[in-house]
């Protein structure tokens, strides 16, 4: 039995601002931007992902800015960090979780599984990016 995660609903206050952030800032593909019955729904899919992100005028399962723990995986965290900064996304520094406490990454660190960075969308919803180049 396969269990596939399909959609994550992200609570936002301003759909146009969020659309700009997710499409232009993060480079997520806009699958659709639809208005039906006076309600607007926008679906994005991160490049290479099988799971989408949905925002909408009637989709607020929690207050905007309170969603935490969403995680993206990339195969090159340093390149992803540079891309986010180039797109104007205020991403935090790369941190390494290989001991009792996170530490700043050094150029010599192998970031596979232990390298992370974080950022927030304009509403304050929290995202983490982890490097995974190969799974054991």
PDB file of C-alpha atoms in Angstrom:
ATOM      1  CA  UNK A   1       0.000   0.000   0.000  1.00  0.00           C
ATOM      2  CA  UNK A   2       1.443   3.384  -1.011  1.00  0.00           C
ATOM      3  CA  UNK A   3       0.544   6.407   1.109  1.00  0.00           C
ATOM      4  CA  UNK A   4       1.139   9.510  -0.954  1.00  0.00           C
ATOM      5  CA  UNK A   5       0.958  12.990   0.515  1.00  0.00           C
ATOM      6  CA  UNK A   6      -0.856  15.086  -2.091  1.00  0.00           C
ATOM      7  CA  UNK A   7      -1.618  18.573  -0.711  1.00  0.00           C
ATOM      8  CA  UNK A   8      -0.649  20.812   2.180  1.00  0.00           C
ATOM      9  CA  UNK A   9      -3.037  23.686   2.903  1.00  0.00           C
ATOM     10  CA  UNK A  10      -1.149  26.836   3.927  1.00  0.00           C
ATOM     11  CA  UNK A  11      -3.118  29.551   5.733  1.00  0.00           C
ATOM     12  CA  UNK A  12      -2.436  33.037   4.352  1.00  0.00           C
ATOM     13  CA  UNK A  13      -4.014  36.471   4.637  1.00  0.00           C
ATOM     14  CA  UNK A  14      -3.325  37.962   1.200  1.00  0.00           C
ATOM     15  CA  UNK A  15      -3.664  35.593  -1.767  1.00  0.00           C
ATOM     16  CA  UNK A  16      -1.914  37.848  -4.284  1.00  0.00           C
ATOM     17  CA  UNK A  17       1.059  38.457  -1.966  1.00  0.00           C
ATOM     18  CA  UNK A  18       1.298  34.717  -1.220  1.00  0.00           C
ATOM     19  CA  UNK A  19       0.994  33.844  -4.936  1.00  0.00           C
ATOM     20  CA  UNK A  20       3.911  36.158  -5.715  1.00  0.00           C
ATOM     21  CA  UNK A  21       5.988  34.659  -2.900  1.00  0.00           C
ATOM     22  CA  UNK A  22       5.373  31.009  -3.784  1.00  0.00           C
ATOM     23  CA  UNK A  23       5.524  31.426  -7.585  1.00  0.00           C
ATOM     24  CA  UNK A  24       8.198  34.100  -8.003  1.00  0.00           C
ATOM     25  CA  UNK A  25      10.074  33.902  -4.710  1.00  0.00           C
ATOM     26  CA  UNK A  26      10.270  30.134  -4.400  1.00  0.00           C
ATOM     27  CA  UNK A  27       9.796  29.230  -8.056  1.00  0.00           C
ATOM     28  CA  UNK A  28       6.900  26.859  -7.376  1.00  0.00           C
ATOM     29  CA  UNK A  29       4.835  25.983 -10.448  1.00  0.00           C
ATOM     30  CA  UNK A  30       1.321  27.472 -10.419  1.00  0.00           C
ATOM     31  CA  UNK A  31      -0.930  24.503 -11.197  1.00  0.00           C
ATOM     32  CA  UNK A  32      -4.078  26.588 -11.161  1.00  0.00           C
ATOM     33  CA  UNK A  33      -5.513  29.860  -9.884  1.00  0.00           C
ATOM     34  CA  UNK A  34      -9.265  29.323  -9.892  1.00  0.00           C
ATOM     35  CA  UNK A  35     -12.310  31.261  -8.747  1.00  0.00           C
ATOM     36  CA  UNK A  36     -15.502  29.261  -8.179  1.00  0.00           C
ATOM     37  CA  UNK A  37     -18.548  30.407  -6.311  1.00  0.00           C
ATOM     38  CA  UNK A  38     -16.724  33.513  -5.136  1.00  0.00           C
ATOM     39  CA  UNK A  39     -13.869  31.503  -3.587  1.00  0.00           C
ATOM     40  CA  UNK A  40     -10.344  31.614  -4.964  1.00  0.00           C
ATOM     41  CA  UNK A  41      -8.037  28.599  -4.776  1.00  0.00           C
ATOM     42  CA  UNK A  42      -4.397  28.591  -5.907  1.00  0.00           C
ATOM     43  CA  UNK A  43      -2.347  25.399  -6.124  1.00  0.00           C
ATOM     44  CA  UNK A  44       1.448  25.309  -6.447  1.00  0.00           C
ATOM     45  CA  UNK A  45       3.848  22.415  -6.835  1.00  0.00           C
ATOM     46  CA  UNK A  46       7.519  22.695  -5.862  1.00  0.00           C
ATOM     47  CA  UNK A  47       9.877  21.660  -8.667  1.00  0.00           C
ATOM     48  CA  UNK A  48      10.383  17.895  -8.546  1.00  0.00           C
ATOM     49  CA  UNK A  49       7.712  17.330  -5.892  1.00  0.00           C
ATOM     50  CA  UNK A  50       4.707  15.055  -5.981  1.00  0.00           C
ATOM     51  CA  UNK A  51       3.021  17.086  -3.225  1.00  0.00           C
ATOM     52  CA  UNK A  52       1.372  20.450  -3.800  1.00  0.00           C
ATOM     53  CA  UNK A  53       0.673  23.510  -1.677  1.00  0.00           C
ATOM     54  CA  UNK A  54      -2.788  25.081  -1.724  1.00  0.00           C
ATOM     55  CA  UNK A  55      -3.868  28.525  -0.569  1.00  0.00           C
ATOM     56  CA  UNK A  56      -7.346  29.944  -0.836  1.00  0.00           C
ATOM     57  CA  UNK A  57      -9.861  32.490   0.327  1.00  0.00           C
ATOM     58  CA  UNK A  58     -11.931  29.818   2.070  1.00  0.00           C
ATOM     59  CA  UNK A  59      -9.134  27.494   3.187  1.00  0.00           C
ATOM     60  CA  UNK A  60      -8.110  28.509   6.661  1.00  0.00           C
ATOM     61  CA  UNK A  61      -7.775  25.428   8.839  1.00  0.00           C
ATOM     62  CA  UNK A  62      -5.665  27.513  11.229  1.00  0.00           C
ATOM     63  CA  UNK A  63      -4.760  31.167  11.631  1.00  0.00           C
ATOM     64  CA  UNK A  64      -2.401  32.547   8.961  1.00  0.00           C
ATOM     65  CA  UNK A  65       1.238  32.369   9.993  1.00  0.00           C
ATOM     66  CA  UNK A  66       0.859  29.447  12.411  1.00  0.00           C
ATOM     67  CA  UNK A  67       1.818  26.525  10.151  1.00  0.00           C
ATOM     68  CA  UNK A  68       5.221  25.083  11.077  1.00  0.00           C
ATOM     69  CA  UNK A  69       7.258  22.052  10.149  1.00  0.00           C
ATOM     70  CA  UNK A  70       6.850  22.001   6.380  1.00  0.00           C
ATOM     71  CA  UNK A  71      10.031  20.617   4.920  1.00  0.00           C
ATOM     72  CA  UNK A  72      11.485  20.725   1.441  1.00  0.00           C
ATOM     73  CA  UNK A  73      14.357  18.443   0.414  1.00  0.00           C
ATOM     74  CA  UNK A  74      17.075  19.428  -2.053  1.00  0.00           C
ATOM     75  CA  UNK A  75      20.223  17.704  -3.257  1.00  0.00           C
ATOM     76  CA  UNK A  76      22.399  20.829  -2.913  1.00  0.00           C
ATOM     77  CA  UNK A  77      21.579  23.021   0.068  1.00  0.00           C
ATOM     78  CA  UNK A  78      24.233  25.628  -0.714  1.00  0.00           C
ATOM     79  CA  UNK A  79      22.811  26.114  -4.229  1.00  0.00           C
ATOM     80  CA  UNK A  80      19.245  26.224  -2.847  1.00  0.00           C
ATOM     81  CA  UNK A  81      20.306  28.851  -0.286  1.00  0.00           C
ATOM     82  CA  UNK A  82      21.917  30.975  -2.998  1.00  0.00           C
ATOM     83  CA  UNK A  83      18.812  30.648  -5.197  1.00  0.00           C
ATOM     84  CA  UNK A  84      16.459  31.672  -2.393  1.00  0.00           C
ATOM     85  CA  UNK A  85      18.565  34.736  -1.594  1.00  0.00           C
ATOM     86  CA  UNK A  86      18.788  35.659  -5.295  1.00  0.00           C
ATOM     87  CA  UNK A  87      14.976  35.444  -5.509  1.00  0.00           C
ATOM     88  CA  UNK A  88      14.630  37.798  -2.529  1.00  0.00           C
ATOM     89  CA  UNK A  89      13.578  35.159   0.016  1.00  0.00           C
ATOM     90  CA  UNK A  90      15.134  35.996   3.407  1.00  0.00           C
ATOM     91  CA  UNK A  91      16.440  32.501   4.153  1.00  0.00           C
ATOM     92  CA  UNK A  92      18.425  31.873   7.289  1.00  0.00           C
ATOM     93  CA  UNK A  93      21.997  30.644   7.344  1.00  0.00           C
ATOM     94  CA  UNK A  94      22.759  26.984   6.733  1.00  0.00           C
ATOM     95  CA  UNK A  95      22.963  25.078  10.004  1.00  0.00           C
ATOM     96  CA  UNK A  96      24.396  21.647  10.686  1.00  0.00           C
ATOM     97  CA  UNK A  97      22.664  19.268  13.090  1.00  0.00           C
ATOM     98  CA  UNK A  98      25.424  16.776  13.798  1.00  0.00           C
ATOM     99  CA  UNK A  99      25.893  17.204  17.528  1.00  0.00           C
ATOM    100  CA  UNK A 100      24.061  18.276  20.656  1.00  0.00           C
ATOM    101  CA  UNK A 101      23.200  21.693  19.197  1.00  0.00           C
ATOM    102  CA  UNK A 102      22.903  23.171  15.691  1.00  0.00           C
ATOM    103  CA  UNK A 103      26.028  24.953  14.453  1.00  0.00           C
ATOM    104  CA  UNK A 104      26.840  27.138  11.455  1.00  0.00           C
ATOM    105  CA  UNK A 105      27.892  25.211   8.359  1.00  0.00           C
ATOM    106  CA  UNK A 106      31.461  25.417   7.125  1.00  0.00           C
ATOM    107  CA  UNK A 107      32.529  25.069   3.476  1.00  0.00           C
ATOM    108  CA  UNK A 108      33.984  21.619   4.232  1.00  0.00           C
ATOM    109  CA  UNK A 109      30.825  20.169   5.819  1.00  0.00           C
ATOM    110  CA  UNK A 110      29.086  17.256   4.149  1.00  0.00           C
ATOM    111  CA  UNK A 111      25.498  18.466   4.503  1.00  0.00           C
ATOM    112  CA  UNK A 112      23.773  15.213   3.554  1.00  0.00           C
ATOM    113  CA  UNK A 113      20.983  14.611   6.094  1.00  0.00           C
ATOM    114  CA  UNK A 114      22.450  17.118   8.588  1.00  0.00           C
ATOM    115  CA  UNK A 115      22.274  20.421   6.661  1.00  0.00           C
ATOM    116  CA  UNK A 116      19.228  22.656   7.126  1.00  0.00           C
ATOM    117  CA  UNK A 117      18.068  26.199   6.531  1.00  0.00           C
ATOM    118  CA  UNK A 118      14.787  27.882   7.304  1.00  0.00           C
ATOM    119  CA  UNK A 119      12.605  30.687   6.003  1.00  0.00           C
ATOM    120  CA  UNK A 120       9.107  32.040   6.429  1.00  0.00           C
ATOM    121  CA  UNK A 121       6.456  33.070   3.951  1.00  0.00           C
ATOM    122  CA  UNK A 122       5.065  36.628   4.200  1.00  0.00           C
ATOM    123  CA  UNK A 123       2.504  35.503   6.807  1.00  0.00           C
ATOM    124  CA  UNK A 124       5.111  33.811   8.998  1.00  0.00           C
ATOM    125  CA  UNK A 125       4.401  30.174   8.075  1.00  0.00           C
ATOM    126  CA  UNK A 126       7.660  28.309   8.713  1.00  0.00           C
ATOM    127  CA  UNK A 127       9.537  26.215   6.173  1.00  0.00           C
ATOM    128  CA  UNK A 128      12.704  24.128   6.517  1.00  0.00           C
ATOM    129  CA  UNK A 129      14.971  22.959   3.712  1.00  0.00           C
ATOM    130  CA  UNK A 130      17.124  19.852   4.218  1.00  0.00           C
ATOM    131  CA  UNK A 131      19.815  18.399   2.017  1.00  0.00           C
ATOM    132  CA  UNK A 132      19.444  14.744   1.111  1.00  0.00           C
ATOM    133  CA  UNK A 133      21.686  13.638  -1.713  1.00  0.00           C
ATOM    134  CA  UNK A 134      21.293   9.903  -1.232  1.00  0.00           C
ATOM    135  CA  UNK A 135      19.315   7.721   1.087  1.00  0.00           C
ATOM    136  CA  UNK A 136      20.982   4.699   2.705  1.00  0.00           C
TER     137      UNK A 136
END
